[in-house]
Amino acid sequence: MGLEGMGAYGATKGAVASLTYSWAAENAGTGIRVNAVSPVGASHMQEQRKQYQGGNPSTEPPAEANAPVLCYLLSDLAAEINGQIIRTVGRSLLLIAHPGVALPVLDDEWTVESIARAFETDLKARQFPSGILGMVTEVVGEANQL
């Protein structure tokens, strides 16, 4: 989702997301479910990142705190869950939004000027924020920065 200094790490997470979506689609109707878990938990890697970036030690729960999520996904209770990325942040349980393509706004011949007009009139307002640190979401009535 974008974190300064973590491009290669983010690229591998993006690859896992793409594989999750593709494999879930390829196996639809077979009884095989493909989901991914994207946990935020105290780990050696997170401690190193925080130390490198000058932050305080982690207050996140240990990685093993995510075990109930994994047990649920592996159980028959989750039989209808397929192609999802489940995010855990502290005590919050979230879903990662699937990537999508915005509706087309330019079906004419492409010129620099027509593309500039498309961004000025429509696409500029449809842009999404870059990076995970700039995103804020409402979760169970309280603002959480992800």
mmCIF file of N, CA and C in Angstrom:
data_model
loop_
_atom_site.group_PDB
_atom_site.id
_atom_site.type_symbol
_atom_site.label_atom_id
_atom_site.label_comp_id
_atom_site.label_asym_id
_atom_site.label_seq_id
_atom_site.Cartn_x
_atom_site.Cartn_y
_atom_site.Cartn_z
ATOM 1 N N MET A 1 0.820 -1.203 0.000
ATOM 2 C CA MET A 1 0.000 0.000 0.000
ATOM 3 C C MET A 1 0.852 1.251 0.000
ATOM 4 N N GLY A 2 2.134 1.095 0.078
ATOM 5 C CA GLY A 2 3.021 2.236 -0.025
ATOM 6 C C GLY A 2 3.549 2.711 1.307
ATOM 7 N N LEU A 3 4.810 2.476 1.551
ATOM 8 C CA LEU A 3 5.459 2.944 2.760
ATOM 9 C C LEU A 3 6.873 3.340 2.373
ATOM 10 N N GLU A 4 7.238 4.557 2.680
ATOM 11 C CA GLU A 4 8.542 5.081 2.293
ATOM 12 C C GLU A 4 9.666 4.142 2.723
ATOM 13 N N GLY A 5 10.579 3.868 1.798
ATOM 14 C CA GLY A 5 11.719 3.020 2.083
ATOM 15 C C GLY A 5 11.406 1.531 2.062
ATOM 16 N N MET A 6 10.186 1.174 1.706
ATOM 17 C CA MET A 6 9.769 -0.230 1.751
ATOM 18 C C MET A 6 9.205 -0.687 0.401
ATOM 19 N N GLY A 7 9.724 -0.145 -0.699
ATOM 20 C CA GLY A 7 9.195 -0.452 -2.026
ATOM 21 C C GLY A 7 9.245 -1.923 -2.385
ATOM 22 N N ALA A 8 10.387 -2.568 -2.167
ATOM 23 C CA ALA A 8 10.509 -3.990 -2.513
ATOM 24 C C ALA A 8 9.584 -4.827 -1.638
ATOM 25 N N TYR A 9 9.498 -4.507 -0.375
ATOM 26 C CA TYR A 9 8.602 -5.230 0.527
ATOM 27 C C TYR A 9 7.152 -5.069 0.054
ATOM 28 N N GLY A 10 6.785 -3.831 -0.288
ATOM 29 C CA GLY A 10 5.434 -3.574 -0.777
ATOM 30 C C GLY A 10 5.136 -4.312 -2.074
ATOM 31 N N ALA A 11 6.142 -4.404 -2.946
ATOM 32 C CA ALA A 11 5.947 -5.117 -4.208
ATOM 33 C C ALA A 11 5.649 -6.590 -3.969
ATOM 34 N N THR A 12 6.299 -7.180 -2.982
ATOM 35 C CA THR A 12 6.019 -8.591 -2.700
ATOM 36 C C THR A 12 4.613 -8.756 -2.131
ATOM 37 N N LYS A 13 4.168 -7.800 -1.330
ATOM 38 C CA LYS A 13 2.799 -7.863 -0.804
ATOM 39 C C LYS A 13 1.792 -7.702 -1.942
ATOM 40 N N GLY A 14 2.099 -6.829 -2.903
ATOM 41 C CA GLY A 14 1.228 -6.665 -4.065
ATOM 42 C C GLY A 14 1.149 -7.935 -4.890
ATOM 43 N N ALA A 15 2.269 -8.640 -4.989
ATOM 44 C CA ALA A 15 2.285 -9.908 -5.717
ATOM 45 C C ALA A 15 1.414 -10.939 -5.009
ATOM 46 N N VAL A 16 1.473 -10.986 -3.686
ATOM 47 C CA VAL A 16 0.634 -11.918 -2.927
ATOM 48 C C VAL A 16 -0.840 -11.573 -3.149
ATOM 49 N N ALA A 17 -1.175 -10.288 -3.158
ATOM 50 C CA ALA A 17 -2.565 -9.882 -3.407
ATOM 51 C C ALA A 17 -3.018 -10.336 -4.791
ATOM 52 N N SER A 18 -2.199 -10.102 -5.803
ATOM 53 C CA SER A 18 -2.566 -10.508 -7.163
ATOM 54 C C SER A 18 -2.737 -12.017 -7.270
ATOM 55 N N LEU A 19 -1.851 -12.776 -6.648
ATOM 56 C CA LEU A 19 -1.987 -14.227 -6.658
ATOM 57 C C LEU A 19 -3.264 -14.665 -5.937
ATOM 58 N N THR A 20 -3.570 -14.015 -4.839
ATOM 59 C CA THR A 20 -4.786 -14.348 -4.090
ATOM 60 C C THR A 20 -6.010 -14.158 -4.971
ATOM 61 N N TYR A 21 -6.122 -13.008 -5.626
ATOM 62 C CA TYR A 21 -7.277 -12.726 -6.476
ATOM 63 C C TYR A 21 -7.336 -13.699 -7.655
ATOM 64 N N SER A 22 -6.194 -13.938 -8.300
ATOM 65 C CA SER A 22 -6.160 -14.810 -9.477
ATOM 66 C C SER A 22 -6.471 -16.258 -9.117
ATOM 67 N N TRP A 23 -5.820 -16.771 -8.088
ATOM 68 C CA TRP A 23 -6.044 -18.169 -7.710
ATOM 69 C C TRP A 23 -7.468 -18.392 -7.216
ATOM 70 N N ALA A 24 -8.024 -17.408 -6.525
ATOM 71 C CA ALA A 24 -9.418 -17.539 -6.079
ATOM 72 C C ALA A 24 -10.341 -17.633 -7.290
ATOM 73 N N ALA A 25 -10.104 -16.805 -8.308
ATOM 74 C CA ALA A 25 -10.923 -16.840 -9.520
ATOM 75 C C ALA A 25 -10.729 -18.161 -10.270
ATOM 76 N N GLU A 26 -9.484 -18.607 -10.376
ATOM 77 C CA GLU A 26 -9.193 -19.847 -11.101
ATOM 78 C C GLU A 26 -9.820 -21.068 -10.435
ATOM 79 N N ASN A 27 -9.966 -21.022 -9.122
ATOM 80 C CA ASN A 27 -10.487 -22.172 -8.386
ATOM 81 C C ASN A 27 -11.945 -22.026 -7.978
ATOM 82 N N ALA A 28 -12.605 -20.982 -8.443
ATOM 83 C CA ALA A 28 -14.005 -20.760 -8.097
ATOM 84 C C ALA A 28 -14.837 -21.979 -8.492
ATOM 85 N N GLY A 29 -15.715 -22.394 -7.587
ATOM 86 C CA GLY A 29 -16.592 -23.522 -7.854
ATOM 87 C C GLY A 29 -15.977 -24.883 -7.577
ATOM 88 N N THR A 30 -14.720 -24.930 -7.172
ATOM 89 C CA THR A 30 -14.065 -26.220 -6.915
ATOM 90 C C THR A 30 -14.057 -26.583 -5.443
ATOM 91 N N GLY A 31 -14.445 -25.659 -4.587
ATOM 92 C CA GLY A 31 -14.357 -25.901 -3.151
ATOM 93 C C GLY A 31 -13.027 -25.458 -2.560
ATOM 94 N N ILE A 32 -12.095 -25.072 -3.427
ATOM 95 C CA ILE A 32 -10.801 -24.558 -2.959
ATOM 96 C C ILE A 32 -10.957 -23.066 -2.743
ATOM 97 N N ARG A 33 -10.611 -22.618 -1.549
ATOM 98 C CA ARG A 33 -10.690 -21.196 -1.215
ATOM 99 C C ARG A 33 -9.286 -20.633 -1.110
ATOM 100 N N VAL A 34 -9.116 -19.434 -1.610
ATOM 101 C CA VAL A 34 -7.815 -18.764 -1.535
ATOM 102 C C VAL A 34 -8.040 -17.384 -0.924
ATOM 103 N N ASN A 35 -7.479 -17.185 0.245
ATOM 104 C CA ASN A 35 -7.541 -15.902 0.942
ATOM 105 C C ASN A 35 -6.148 -15.590 1.461
ATOM 106 N N ALA A 36 -5.942 -14.361 1.851
ATOM 107 C CA ALA A 36 -4.660 -13.960 2.425
ATOM 108 C C ALA A 36 -4.927 -13.172 3.703
ATOM 109 N N VAL A 37 -3.965 -13.212 4.601
ATOM 110 C CA VAL A 37 -4.042 -12.432 5.835
ATOM 111 C C VAL A 37 -2.901 -11.430 5.807
ATOM 112 N N SER A 38 -3.231 -10.191 6.106
ATOM 113 C CA SER A 38 -2.259 -9.106 6.137
ATOM 114 C C SER A 38 -2.223 -8.554 7.559
ATOM 115 N N PRO A 39 -1.470 -9.207 8.430
ATOM 116 C CA PRO A 39 -1.487 -8.803 9.837
ATOM 117 C C PRO A 39 -0.486 -7.696 10.151
ATOM 118 N N VAL A 40 -0.861 -6.876 11.088
ATOM 119 C CA VAL A 40 0.093 -5.970 11.702
ATOM 120 C C VAL A 40 0.287 -6.503 13.109
ATOM 121 N N GLY A 41 1.469 -6.985 13.383
ATOM 122 C CA GLY A 41 1.753 -7.545 14.695
ATOM 123 C C GLY A 41 3.205 -7.304 15.042
ATOM 124 N N ALA A 42 3.492 -7.350 16.299
ATOM 125 C CA ALA A 42 4.868 -7.156 16.744
ATOM 126 C C ALA A 42 5.732 -8.266 16.156
ATOM 127 N N SER A 43 6.792 -7.886 15.505
ATOM 128 C CA SER A 43 7.714 -8.860 14.919
ATOM 129 C C SER A 43 9.114 -8.253 14.902
ATOM 130 N N HIS A 44 10.082 -9.108 14.677
ATOM 131 C CA HIS A 44 11.462 -8.647 14.589
ATOM 132 C C HIS A 44 11.623 -7.649 13.440
ATOM 133 N N MET A 45 10.998 -7.931 12.292
ATOM 134 C CA MET A 45 11.089 -7.034 11.151
ATOM 135 C C MET A 45 10.485 -5.669 11.468
ATOM 136 N N GLN A 46 9.335 -5.653 12.117
ATOM 137 C CA GLN A 46 8.694 -4.389 12.452
ATOM 138 C C GLN A 46 9.548 -3.588 13.434
ATOM 139 N N GLU A 47 10.142 -4.263 14.401
ATOM 140 C CA GLU A 47 11.015 -3.571 15.350
ATOM 141 C C GLU A 47 12.213 -2.949 14.639
ATOM 142 N N GLN A 48 12.807 -3.676 13.691
ATOM 143 C CA GLN A 48 13.936 -3.136 12.931
ATOM 144 C C GLN A 48 13.521 -1.924 12.115
ATOM 145 N N ARG A 49 12.342 -1.995 11.482
ATOM 146 C CA ARG A 49 11.856 -0.867 10.683
ATOM 147 C C ARG A 49 11.637 0.348 11.566
ATOM 148 N N LYS A 50 10.997 0.151 12.708
ATOM 149 C CA LYS A 50 10.738 1.280 13.607
ATOM 150 C C LYS A 50 12.043 1.877 14.126
ATOM 151 N N GLN A 51 13.012 1.030 14.444
ATOM 152 C CA GLN A 51 14.304 1.508 14.917
ATOM 153 C C GLN A 51 15.007 2.298 13.807
ATOM 154 N N TYR A 52 14.971 1.774 12.584
ATOM 155 C CA TYR A 52 15.593 2.443 11.439
ATOM 156 C C TYR A 52 14.952 3.804 11.188
ATOM 157 N N GLN A 53 13.641 3.869 11.344
ATOM 158 C CA GLN A 53 12.924 5.118 11.096
ATOM 159 C C GLN A 53 12.837 6.001 12.332
ATOM 160 N N GLY A 54 13.449 5.591 13.428
ATOM 161 C CA GLY A 54 13.495 6.424 14.626
ATOM 162 C C GLY A 54 12.221 6.407 15.445
ATOM 163 N N GLY A 55 11.402 5.383 15.297
ATOM 164 C CA GLY A 55 10.144 5.303 16.033
ATOM 165 C C GLY A 55 10.273 4.570 17.339
ATOM 166 N N ASN A 56 9.189 4.574 18.066
ATOM 167 C CA ASN A 56 9.137 3.867 19.342
ATOM 168 C C ASN A 56 8.932 2.369 19.104
ATOM 169 N N PRO A 57 9.294 1.542 20.080
ATOM 170 C CA PRO A 57 9.053 0.104 19.955
ATOM 171 C C PRO A 57 7.571 -0.180 19.720
ATOM 172 N N SER A 58 7.294 -1.312 19.113
ATOM 173 C CA SER A 58 5.934 -1.681 18.754
ATOM 174 C C SER A 58 5.050 -1.880 19.974
ATOM 175 N N THR A 59 3.814 -1.437 19.851
ATOM 176 C CA THR A 59 2.800 -1.719 20.861
ATOM 177 C C THR A 59 1.752 -2.662 20.288
ATOM 178 N N GLU A 60 2.015 -3.186 19.094
ATOM 179 C CA GLU A 60 1.092 -4.114 18.455
ATOM 180 C C GLU A 60 1.140 -5.464 19.172
ATOM 181 N N PRO A 61 0.039 -6.209 19.059
ATOM 182 C CA PRO A 61 0.062 -7.546 19.657
ATOM 183 C C PRO A 61 1.046 -8.441 18.920
ATOM 184 N N PRO A 62 1.482 -9.514 19.543
ATOM 185 C CA PRO A 62 2.407 -10.429 18.865
ATOM 186 C C PRO A 62 1.721 -11.080 17.665
ATOM 187 N N ALA A 63 2.530 -11.519 16.707
ATOM 188 C CA ALA A 63 1.995 -12.110 15.479
ATOM 189 C C ALA A 63 1.052 -13.268 15.763
ATOM 190 N N GLU A 64 1.334 -14.045 16.797
ATOM 191 C CA GLU A 64 0.487 -15.209 17.088
ATOM 192 C C GLU A 64 -0.933 -14.825 17.515
ATOM 193 N N ALA A 65 -1.160 -13.546 17.816
ATOM 194 C CA ALA A 65 -2.508 -13.089 18.160
ATOM 195 C C ALA A 65 -3.452 -13.208 16.964
ATOM 196 N N ASN A 66 -2.894 -13.397 15.764
ATOM 197 C CA ASN A 66 -3.715 -13.547 14.563
ATOM 198 C C ASN A 66 -4.218 -14.977 14.360
ATOM 199 N N ALA A 67 -3.836 -15.898 15.213
ATOM 200 C CA ALA A 67 -4.211 -17.310 15.059
ATOM 201 C C ALA A 67 -5.722 -17.523 14.932
ATOM 202 N N PRO A 68 -6.581 -16.821 15.695
ATOM 203 C CA PRO A 68 -8.023 -17.051 15.532
ATOM 204 C C PRO A 68 -8.527 -16.706 14.124
ATOM 205 N N VAL A 69 -7.939 -15.700 13.506
ATOM 206 C CA VAL A 69 -8.335 -15.336 12.142
ATOM 207 C C VAL A 69 -7.995 -16.479 11.189
ATOM 208 N N LEU A 70 -6.793 -17.020 11.331
ATOM 209 C CA LEU A 70 -6.377 -18.135 10.474
ATOM 210 C C LEU A 70 -7.242 -19.361 10.714
ATOM 211 N N CYS A 71 -7.518 -19.668 11.967
ATOM 212 C CA CYS A 71 -8.364 -20.829 12.279
ATOM 213 C C CYS A 71 -9.755 -20.656 11.671
ATOM 214 N N TYR A 72 -10.300 -19.458 11.765
ATOM 215 C CA TYR A 72 -11.615 -19.192 11.162
ATOM 216 C C TYR A 72 -11.563 -19.430 9.653
ATOM 217 N N LEU A 73 -10.564 -18.848 8.977
ATOM 218 C CA LEU A 73 -10.488 -18.980 7.520
ATOM 219 C C LEU A 73 -10.310 -20.425 7.071
ATOM 220 N N LEU A 74 -9.668 -21.236 7.883
ATOM 221 C CA LEU A 74 -9.466 -22.643 7.551
ATOM 222 C C LEU A 74 -10.674 -23.510 7.889
ATOM 223 N N SER A 75 -11.614 -22.948 8.625
ATOM 224 C CA SER A 75 -12.768 -23.732 9.065
ATOM 225 C C SER A 75 -13.897 -23.680 8.036
ATOM 226 N N ASP A 76 -14.893 -24.565 8.247
ATOM 227 C CA ASP A 76 -16.085 -24.557 7.398
ATOM 228 C C ASP A 76 -16.937 -23.314 7.620
ATOM 229 N N LEU A 77 -16.724 -22.610 8.729
ATOM 230 C CA LEU A 77 -17.456 -21.369 8.970
ATOM 231 C C LEU A 77 -17.164 -20.321 7.890
ATOM 232 N N ALA A 78 -15.997 -20.426 7.262
ATOM 233 C CA ALA A 78 -15.583 -19.462 6.239
ATOM 234 C C ALA A 78 -15.763 -20.019 4.830
ATOM 235 N N ALA A 79 -16.674 -20.979 4.670
ATOM 236 C CA ALA A 79 -16.857 -21.642 3.371
ATOM 237 C C ALA A 79 -17.185 -20.668 2.249
ATOM 238 N N GLU A 80 -17.781 -19.542 2.559
ATOM 239 C CA GLU A 80 -18.167 -18.565 1.524
ATOM 240 C C GLU A 80 -17.138 -17.451 1.355
ATOM 241 N N ILE A 81 -16.039 -17.515 2.060
ATOM 242 C CA ILE A 81 -15.011 -16.470 1.983
ATOM 243 C C ILE A 81 -13.963 -16.929 0.978
ATOM 244 N N ASN A 82 -13.796 -16.179 -0.097
ATOM 245 C CA ASN A 82 -12.842 -16.557 -1.141
ATOM 246 C C ASN A 82 -12.338 -15.300 -1.842
ATOM 247 N N GLY A 83 -11.037 -15.254 -2.072
ATOM 248 C CA GLY A 83 -10.450 -14.139 -2.803
ATOM 249 C C GLY A 83 -10.375 -12.858 -1.993
ATOM 250 N N GLN A 84 -10.230 -12.981 -0.693
ATOM 251 C CA GLN A 84 -10.198 -11.806 0.180
ATOM 252 C C GLN A 84 -8.838 -11.666 0.845
ATOM 253 N N ILE A 85 -8.502 -10.419 1.148
ATOM 254 C CA ILE A 85 -7.319 -10.141 1.959
ATOM 255 C C ILE A 85 -7.834 -9.546 3.258
ATOM 256 N N ILE A 86 -7.594 -10.266 4.325
ATOM 257 C CA ILE A 86 -8.071 -9.869 5.641
ATOM 258 C C ILE A 86 -6.925 -9.166 6.350
ATOM 259 N N ARG A 87 -7.160 -7.961 6.809
ATOM 260 C CA ARG A 87 -6.152 -7.146 7.491
ATOM 261 C C ARG A 87 -6.472 -7.125 8.968
ATOM 262 N N THR A 88 -5.466 -7.337 9.797
ATOM 263 C CA THR A 88 -5.637 -7.205 11.235
ATOM 264 C C THR A 88 -4.690 -6.120 11.728
ATOM 265 N N VAL A 89 -5.259 -5.176 12.447
ATOM 266 C CA VAL A 89 -4.478 -4.078 13.016
ATOM 267 C C VAL A 89 -4.908 -3.946 14.468
ATOM 268 N N GLY A 90 -4.039 -4.370 15.372
ATOM 269 C CA GLY A 90 -4.416 -4.346 16.789
ATOM 270 C C GLY A 90 -5.636 -5.215 17.011
ATOM 271 N N ARG A 91 -6.716 -4.631 17.502
ATOM 272 C CA ARG A 91 -7.962 -5.366 17.747
ATOM 273 C C ARG A 91 -8.947 -5.196 16.583
ATOM 274 N N SER A 92 -8.546 -4.501 15.498
ATOM 275 C CA SER A 92 -9.439 -4.250 14.370
ATOM 276 C C SER A 92 -9.281 -5.325 13.304
ATOM 277 N N LEU A 93 -10.407 -5.751 12.759
ATOM 278 C CA LEU A 93 -10.463 -6.725 11.680
ATOM 279 C C LEU A 93 -11.038 -6.008 10.468
ATOM 280 N N LEU A 94 -10.282 -6.011 9.365
ATOM 281 C CA LEU A 94 -10.674 -5.241 8.189
ATOM 282 C C LEU A 94 -10.513 -6.070 6.921
ATOM 283 N N LEU A 95 -11.082 -5.605 5.828
ATOM 284 C CA LEU A 95 -10.846 -6.189 4.513
ATOM 285 C C LEU A 95 -10.086 -5.175 3.672
ATOM 286 N N ILE A 96 -9.130 -5.657 2.897
ATOM 287 C CA ILE A 96 -8.426 -4.802 1.939
ATOM 288 C C ILE A 96 -9.318 -4.689 0.709
ATOM 289 N N ALA A 97 -9.515 -3.496 0.227
ATOM 290 C CA ALA A 97 -10.341 -3.286 -0.962
ATOM 291 C C ALA A 97 -9.635 -3.853 -2.188
ATOM 292 N N HIS A 98 -10.415 -4.506 -3.025
ATOM 293 C CA HIS A 98 -9.868 -5.028 -4.273
ATOM 294 C C HIS A 98 -9.525 -3.884 -5.208
ATOM 295 N N PRO A 99 -8.489 -4.055 -6.011
ATOM 296 C CA PRO A 99 -8.194 -3.018 -7.000
ATOM 297 C C PRO A 99 -9.301 -3.001 -8.041
ATOM 298 N N GLY A 100 -9.527 -1.863 -8.628
ATOM 299 C CA GLY A 100 -10.561 -1.735 -9.650
ATOM 300 C C GLY A 100 -10.132 -0.721 -10.697
ATOM 301 N N VAL A 101 -10.831 -0.733 -11.777
ATOM 302 C CA VAL A 101 -10.561 0.210 -12.858
ATOM 303 C C VAL A 101 -11.695 1.216 -12.868
ATOM 304 N N ALA A 102 -11.359 2.498 -12.845
ATOM 305 C CA ALA A 102 -12.363 3.556 -12.888
ATOM 306 C C ALA A 102 -13.054 3.541 -14.252
ATOM 307 N N LEU A 103 -14.285 3.989 -14.278
ATOM 308 C CA LEU A 103 -15.017 4.061 -15.539
ATOM 309 C C LEU A 103 -14.258 4.913 -16.547
ATOM 310 N N PRO A 104 -14.333 4.552 -17.825
ATOM 311 C CA PRO A 104 -13.596 5.344 -18.824
ATOM 312 C C PRO A 104 -14.185 6.746 -18.962
ATOM 313 N N VAL A 105 -13.325 7.697 -19.190
ATOM 314 C CA VAL A 105 -13.772 9.070 -19.409
ATOM 315 C C VAL A 105 -13.314 9.599 -20.759
ATOM 316 N N LEU A 106 -12.485 8.851 -21.461
ATOM 317 C CA LEU A 106 -11.950 9.333 -22.732
ATOM 318 C C LEU A 106 -12.016 8.201 -23.750
ATOM 319 N N ASP A 107 -13.002 8.292 -24.630
ATOM 320 C CA ASP A 107 -13.157 7.278 -25.663
ATOM 321 C C ASP A 107 -12.811 7.834 -27.043
ATOM 322 N N ASP A 108 -12.364 9.074 -27.075
ATOM 323 C CA ASP A 108 -12.007 9.706 -28.339
ATOM 324 C C ASP A 108 -10.547 9.427 -28.668
ATOM 325 N N GLU A 109 -10.093 10.037 -29.731
ATOM 326 C CA GLU A 109 -8.673 9.939 -30.088
ATOM 327 C C GLU A 109 -7.842 10.578 -28.991
ATOM 328 N N TRP A 110 -6.751 9.939 -28.660
ATOM 329 C CA TRP A 110 -5.890 10.456 -27.611
ATOM 330 C C TRP A 110 -4.967 11.527 -28.172
ATOM 331 N N THR A 111 -4.995 12.655 -27.511
ATOM 332 C CA THR A 111 -4.014 13.711 -27.749
ATOM 333 C C THR A 111 -3.582 14.196 -26.379
ATOM 334 N N VAL A 112 -2.485 14.883 -26.309
ATOM 335 C CA VAL A 112 -2.041 15.426 -25.022
ATOM 336 C C VAL A 112 -3.120 16.334 -24.456
ATOM 337 N N GLU A 113 -3.745 17.120 -25.319
ATOM 338 C CA GLU A 113 -4.777 18.065 -24.867
ATOM 339 C C GLU A 113 -6.023 17.338 -24.360
ATOM 340 N N SER A 114 -6.484 16.271 -25.054
ATOM 341 C CA SER A 114 -7.686 15.565 -24.608
ATOM 342 C C SER A 114 -7.420 14.817 -23.302
ATOM 343 N N ILE A 115 -6.212 14.304 -23.150
ATOM 344 C CA ILE A 115 -5.853 13.636 -21.892
ATOM 345 C C ILE A 115 -5.786 14.650 -20.765
ATOM 346 N N ALA A 116 -5.222 15.820 -21.022
ATOM 347 C CA ALA A 116 -5.175 16.882 -20.007
ATOM 348 C C ALA A 116 -6.589 17.282 -19.600
ATOM 349 N N ARG A 117 -7.505 17.412 -20.565
ATOM 350 C CA ARG A 117 -8.897 17.749 -20.252
ATOM 351 C C ARG A 117 -9.545 16.659 -19.401
ATOM 352 N N ALA A 118 -9.265 15.394 -19.726
ATOM 353 C CA ALA A 118 -9.848 14.285 -18.957
ATOM 354 C C ALA A 118 -9.405 14.350 -17.499
ATOM 355 N N PHE A 119 -8.144 14.674 -17.265
ATOM 356 C CA PHE A 119 -7.668 14.789 -15.882
ATOM 357 C C PHE A 119 -8.244 16.020 -15.212
ATOM 358 N N GLU A 120 -8.335 17.125 -15.931
ATOM 359 C CA GLU A 120 -8.863 18.357 -15.332
ATOM 360 C C GLU A 120 -10.337 18.236 -14.966
ATOM 361 N N THR A 121 -11.119 17.522 -15.792
ATOM 362 C CA THR A 121 -12.562 17.476 -15.580
ATOM 363 C C THR A 121 -13.041 16.290 -14.772
ATOM 364 N N ASP A 122 -12.266 15.201 -14.718
ATOM 365 C CA ASP A 122 -12.794 14.009 -14.056
ATOM 366 C C ASP A 122 -11.722 13.214 -13.304
ATOM 367 N N LEU A 123 -10.683 12.809 -13.987
ATOM 368 C CA LEU A 123 -9.717 11.875 -13.389
ATOM 369 C C LEU A 123 -8.955 12.458 -12.210
ATOM 370 N N LYS A 124 -8.726 13.760 -12.210
ATOM 371 C CA LYS A 124 -8.011 14.379 -11.085
ATOM 372 C C LYS A 124 -8.748 14.128 -9.766
ATOM 373 N N ALA A 125 -10.073 14.218 -9.792
ATOM 374 C CA ALA A 125 -10.871 14.021 -8.581
ATOM 375 C C ALA A 125 -10.972 12.549 -8.194
ATOM 376 N N ARG A 126 -10.685 11.633 -9.128
ATOM 377 C CA ARG A 126 -10.791 10.199 -8.843
ATOM 378 C C ARG A 126 -9.498 9.597 -8.307
ATOM 379 N N GLN A 127 -8.437 10.373 -8.217
ATOM 380 C CA GLN A 127 -7.168 9.815 -7.752
ATOM 381 C C GLN A 127 -7.283 9.384 -6.286
ATOM 382 N N PHE A 128 -6.520 8.349 -5.965
ATOM 383 C CA PHE A 128 -6.489 7.827 -4.599
ATOM 384 C C PHE A 128 -5.217 8.295 -3.918
ATOM 385 N N PRO A 129 -5.234 8.440 -2.590
ATOM 386 C CA PRO A 129 -4.011 8.840 -1.895
ATOM 387 C C PRO A 129 -2.945 7.760 -2.019
ATOM 388 N N SER A 130 -1.701 8.176 -2.072
ATOM 389 C CA SER A 130 -0.581 7.234 -2.132
ATOM 390 C C SER A 130 -0.089 6.943 -0.732
ATOM 391 N N GLY A 131 0.218 5.692 -0.494
ATOM 392 C CA GLY A 131 0.843 5.320 0.762
ATOM 393 C C GLY A 131 -0.140 5.036 1.859
ATOM 394 N N ILE A 132 0.241 4.129 2.704
ATOM 395 C CA ILE A 132 -0.620 3.696 3.793
ATOM 396 C C ILE A 132 -0.695 4.740 4.916
ATOM 397 N N LEU A 133 0.351 5.510 5.120
ATOM 398 C CA LEU A 133 0.378 6.426 6.254
ATOM 399 C C LEU A 133 -0.574 7.601 6.096
ATOM 400 N N GLY A 134 -0.942 7.947 4.874
ATOM 401 C CA GLY A 134 -1.850 9.058 4.661
ATOM 402 C C GLY A 134 -3.309 8.686 4.707
ATOM 403 N N MET A 135 -3.627 7.406 4.780
ATOM 404 C CA MET A 135 -5.014 6.972 4.760
ATOM 405 C C MET A 135 -5.581 6.935 6.165
ATOM 406 N N VAL A 136 -6.820 7.398 6.304
ATOM 407 C CA VAL A 136 -7.533 7.350 7.576
ATOM 408 C C VAL A 136 -8.874 6.699 7.294
ATOM 409 N N THR A 137 -9.305 5.838 8.180
ATOM 410 C CA THR A 137 -10.583 5.149 7.990
ATOM 411 C C THR A 137 -11.345 5.129 9.298
ATOM 412 N N GLU A 138 -12.642 5.002 9.208
ATOM 413 C CA GLU A 138 -13.477 4.844 10.397
ATOM 414 C C GLU A 138 -13.641 3.367 10.667
ATOM 415 N N VAL A 139 -13.325 2.931 11.855
ATOM 416 C CA VAL A 139 -13.488 1.530 12.242
ATOM 417 C C VAL A 139 -14.203 1.495 13.578
ATOM 418 N N VAL A 140 -15.365 0.908 13.598
ATOM 419 C CA VAL A 140 -16.149 0.735 14.816
ATOM 420 C C VAL A 140 -16.231 2.029 15.622
ATOM 421 N N GLY A 141 -16.553 3.127 14.912
ATOM 422 C CA GLY A 141 -16.801 4.379 15.589
ATOM 423 C C GLY A 141 -15.573 5.162 16.010
ATOM 424 N N GLU A 142 -14.387 4.654 15.802
ATOM 425 C CA GLU A 142 -13.207 5.430 16.193
ATOM 426 C C GLU A 142 -12.272 5.544 14.997
ATOM 427 N N ALA A 143 -11.629 6.706 14.870
ATOM 428 C CA ALA A 143 -10.713 6.908 13.743
ATOM 429 C C ALA A 143 -9.423 6.148 14.004
ATOM 430 N N ASN A 144 -9.009 5.371 13.026
ATOM 431 C CA ASN A 144 -7.759 4.630 13.109
ATOM 432 C C ASN A 144 -6.904 4.977 11.904
ATOM 433 N N GLN A 145 -5.681 5.313 12.132
ATOM 434 C CA GLN A 145 -4.770 5.547 11.020
ATOM 435 C C GLN A 145 -4.114 4.222 10.667
ATOM 436 N N LEU A 146 -4.194 3.859 9.382
ATOM 437 C CA LEU A 146 -3.660 2.583 8.929
ATOM 438 C C LEU A 146 -2.314 2.796 8.290
#
